[in-house]
Amino acid sequence: MSAEKEALTYLQDILAIIKETLEEEQKSRKDSRKLTQEENKALNSILTKIKQVRTKLLMYLKNFRTQSSLDDFTNGRN
């Protein structure tokens, strides 16, 4: 399995756990309420961090995929 596929599998597992946890919590509450301003801030902070991880991961993958050819090393020697 490639590193990208393995990372995607782990991420899908993490998101499934988060979803299950939130669904269980919602079912266990008899009187679901709206998020408070503080809870909403915390959720937005988490979402921001997830977006930052995505951005950094895409930058890493872009740099990782950059390949050079053997011609790049011989062009200056002729």
XYZ file of N, CA and C in Angstrom:
234
model
N 0.851 -1.175 0.000
C 0.000 0.000 0.000
C 0.898 1.240 0.000
N 0.527 2.201 -0.855
C 1.330 3.413 -0.926
C 1.130 4.253 0.330
N 2.063 5.146 0.565
C 1.992 6.017 1.744
C 0.739 6.888 1.707
N 0.375 7.360 0.510
C -0.810 8.195 0.383
C -2.069 7.420 0.744
N -2.174 6.184 0.250
C -3.357 5.360 0.543
C -3.409 5.005 2.025
N -2.254 4.730 2.611
C -2.211 4.405 4.035
C -2.640 5.612 4.880
N -2.150 6.789 4.533
C -2.525 8.007 5.246
C -4.028 8.267 5.108
N -4.551 8.053 3.912
C -5.977 8.250 3.681
C -6.807 7.275 4.506
N -6.358 6.045 4.604
C -7.050 5.040 5.415
C -7.081 5.462 6.878
N -5.952 5.908 7.398
C -5.897 6.368 8.791
C -6.827 7.554 9.012
N -6.818 8.493 8.081
C -7.666 9.671 8.202
C -9.139 9.287 8.178
N -9.513 8.366 7.310
C -10.904 7.914 7.254
C -11.305 7.228 8.561
N -10.402 6.470 9.147
C -10.675 5.828 10.439
C -10.902 6.872 11.529
N -10.056 7.890 11.545
C -10.180 8.956 12.546
C -11.514 9.675 12.393
N -11.874 10.013 11.159
C -13.129 10.723 10.924
C -14.332 9.851 11.289
N -14.244 8.560 11.045
C -15.332 7.652 11.416
C -15.510 7.609 12.933
N -14.407 7.590 13.664
C -14.469 7.587 15.131
C -15.100 8.881 15.639
N -14.698 10.000 15.066
C -15.262 11.290 15.471
C -16.763 11.309 15.197
N -17.159 10.855 14.030
C -18.575 10.840 13.657
C -19.370 9.953 14.613
N -18.871 8.761 14.881
C -19.563 7.846 15.793
C -19.697 8.459 17.187
N -18.644 9.085 17.651
C -18.666 9.710 18.975
C -19.722 10.807 19.043
N -19.765 11.649 18.027
C -20.745 12.734 18.010
C -22.173 12.196 17.908
N -22.375 11.167 17.102
C -23.707 10.578 16.977
C -24.157 9.944 18.290
N -23.254 9.251 18.966
C -23.584 8.639 20.256
C -23.925 9.709 21.286
N -23.169 10.780 21.279
C -23.412 11.868 22.222
C -24.771 12.516 21.952
N -25.084 12.702 20.699
C -26.356 13.312 20.337
C -27.519 12.413 20.762
N -27.378 11.106 20.593
C -28.438 10.173 20.981
C -28.618 10.121 22.493
N -27.523 10.274 23.225
C -27.595 10.162 24.676
C -28.194 11.415 25.328
N -28.186 12.495 24.635
C -28.762 13.736 25.162
C -30.257 13.740 24.918
N -30.978 13.996 25.948
C -32.432 14.077 25.802
C -32.836 15.443 25.276
N -32.122 16.440 25.679
C -32.451 17.800 25.257
C -31.251 18.421 24.553
N -31.115 18.094 23.277
C -30.015 18.672 22.505
C -30.173 20.176 22.465
N -29.079 20.852 22.579
C -29.111 22.309 22.592
C -28.118 22.832 21.568
N -28.247 24.088 21.271
C -27.294 24.715 20.366
C -25.974 24.895 21.103
N -24.918 24.982 20.317
C -23.602 25.199 20.906
C -23.524 26.591 21.520
N -22.815 26.679 22.633
C -22.562 27.987 23.222
C -21.503 28.680 22.374
N -21.313 29.940 22.636
C -20.307 30.690 21.884
C -18.916 30.100 22.116
N -18.640 29.684 23.332
C -17.344 29.090 23.656
C -17.158 27.745 22.939
N -18.191 26.935 22.910
C -18.121 25.645 22.214
C -17.966 25.851 20.712
N -18.655 26.841 20.190
C -18.550 27.149 18.775
C -17.139 27.608 18.416
N -16.517 28.409 19.291
C -15.129 28.852 19.092
C -14.188 27.654 19.059
N -14.390 26.729 20.007
C -13.538 25.539 20.074
C -13.684 24.702 18.806
N -14.907 24.542 18.333
C -15.147 23.775 17.112
C -14.486 24.452 15.913
N -14.625 25.766 15.826
C -13.980 26.503 14.732
C -12.467 26.400 14.806
N -11.924 26.365 16.010
C -10.483 26.201 16.176
C -10.032 24.836 15.646
N -10.796 23.819 15.960
C -10.477 22.474 15.463
C -10.540 22.447 13.939
N -11.585 23.045 13.380
C -11.722 23.075 11.920
C -10.568 23.833 11.268
N -10.148 24.919 11.875
C -9.017 25.688 11.354
C -7.746 24.847 11.361
N -7.529 24.126 12.448
C -6.337 23.278 12.545
C -6.373 22.158 11.518
N -7.545 21.592 11.274
C -7.671 20.547 10.250
C -7.331 21.129 8.877
N -7.800 22.330 8.601
C -7.489 22.981 7.324
C -5.995 23.250 7.201
N -5.347 23.638 8.311
C -3.905 23.878 8.287
C -3.150 22.585 8.010
N -3.607 21.493 8.606
C -2.983 20.194 8.350
C -3.113 19.846 6.876
N -4.295 20.092 6.325
C -4.519 19.806 4.902
C -3.558 20.617 4.029
N -3.443 21.906 4.325
C -2.558 22.775 3.554
C -1.112 22.300 3.627
N -0.645 21.991 4.834
C 0.737 21.534 5.005
C 0.953 20.193 4.321
N -0.037 19.315 4.389
C 0.084 18.007 3.750
C 0.166 18.156 2.237
N -0.667 19.021 1.675
C -0.617 19.247 0.232
C 0.723 19.841 -0.188
N 1.265 20.757 0.617
C 2.579 21.328 0.316
C 3.654 20.241 0.358
N 3.593 19.383 1.350
C 4.561 18.298 1.470
C 4.471 17.365 0.268
N 3.245 16.985 -0.088
C 3.077 16.071 -1.213
C 3.553 16.697 -2.518
N 3.309 17.988 -2.685
C 3.760 18.673 -3.895
C 5.290 18.637 -3.972
N 5.956 18.898 -2.855
C 7.421 18.858 -2.829
C 7.936 17.436 -2.989
N 7.230 16.482 -2.433
C 7.645 15.080 -2.507
C 7.560 14.561 -3.933
N 6.558 15.019 -4.661
C 6.341 14.548 -6.030
C 7.277 15.204 -7.041
N 7.931 16.271 -6.636
C 8.843 16.945 -7.551
C 10.019 16.022 -7.829
N 10.169 15.691 -9.081
C 11.235 14.781 -9.466
C 12.161 15.488 -10.437
N 13.369 15.069 -10.404
C 14.316 15.599 -11.373
C 14.741 14.453 -12.284
N 15.161 14.788 -13.451
C 15.624 13.757 -14.375
C 17.149 13.734 -14.335
N 17.700 12.701 -14.873
C 19.161 12.598 -14.918
C 19.756 13.702 -15.776
N 18.982 14.214 -16.729
C 19.461 15.301 -17.572
C 19.753 16.555 -16.756
N 19.035 16.749 -15.645
C 19.268 17.922 -14.793
C 20.687 17.945 -14.235
N 21.288 16.781 -14.067
C 22.627 16.702 -13.481
C 23.736 16.777 -14.529
N 23.401 16.483 -15.791
C 24.433 16.462 -16.825
C 24.434 17.692 -17.718
N 23.402 18.526 -17.653
C 23.308 19.680 -18.543
C 24.483 20.644 -18.359
N 24.937 20.857 -17.172
C 26.022 21.807 -16.942
C 27.399 21.245 -17.220
N 27.511 19.984 -17.505
C 28.836 19.350 -17.687
C 29.262 19.217 -19.131
N 28.430 19.561 -20.073
C 28.794 19.365 -21.486
C 29.618 20.455 -22.020
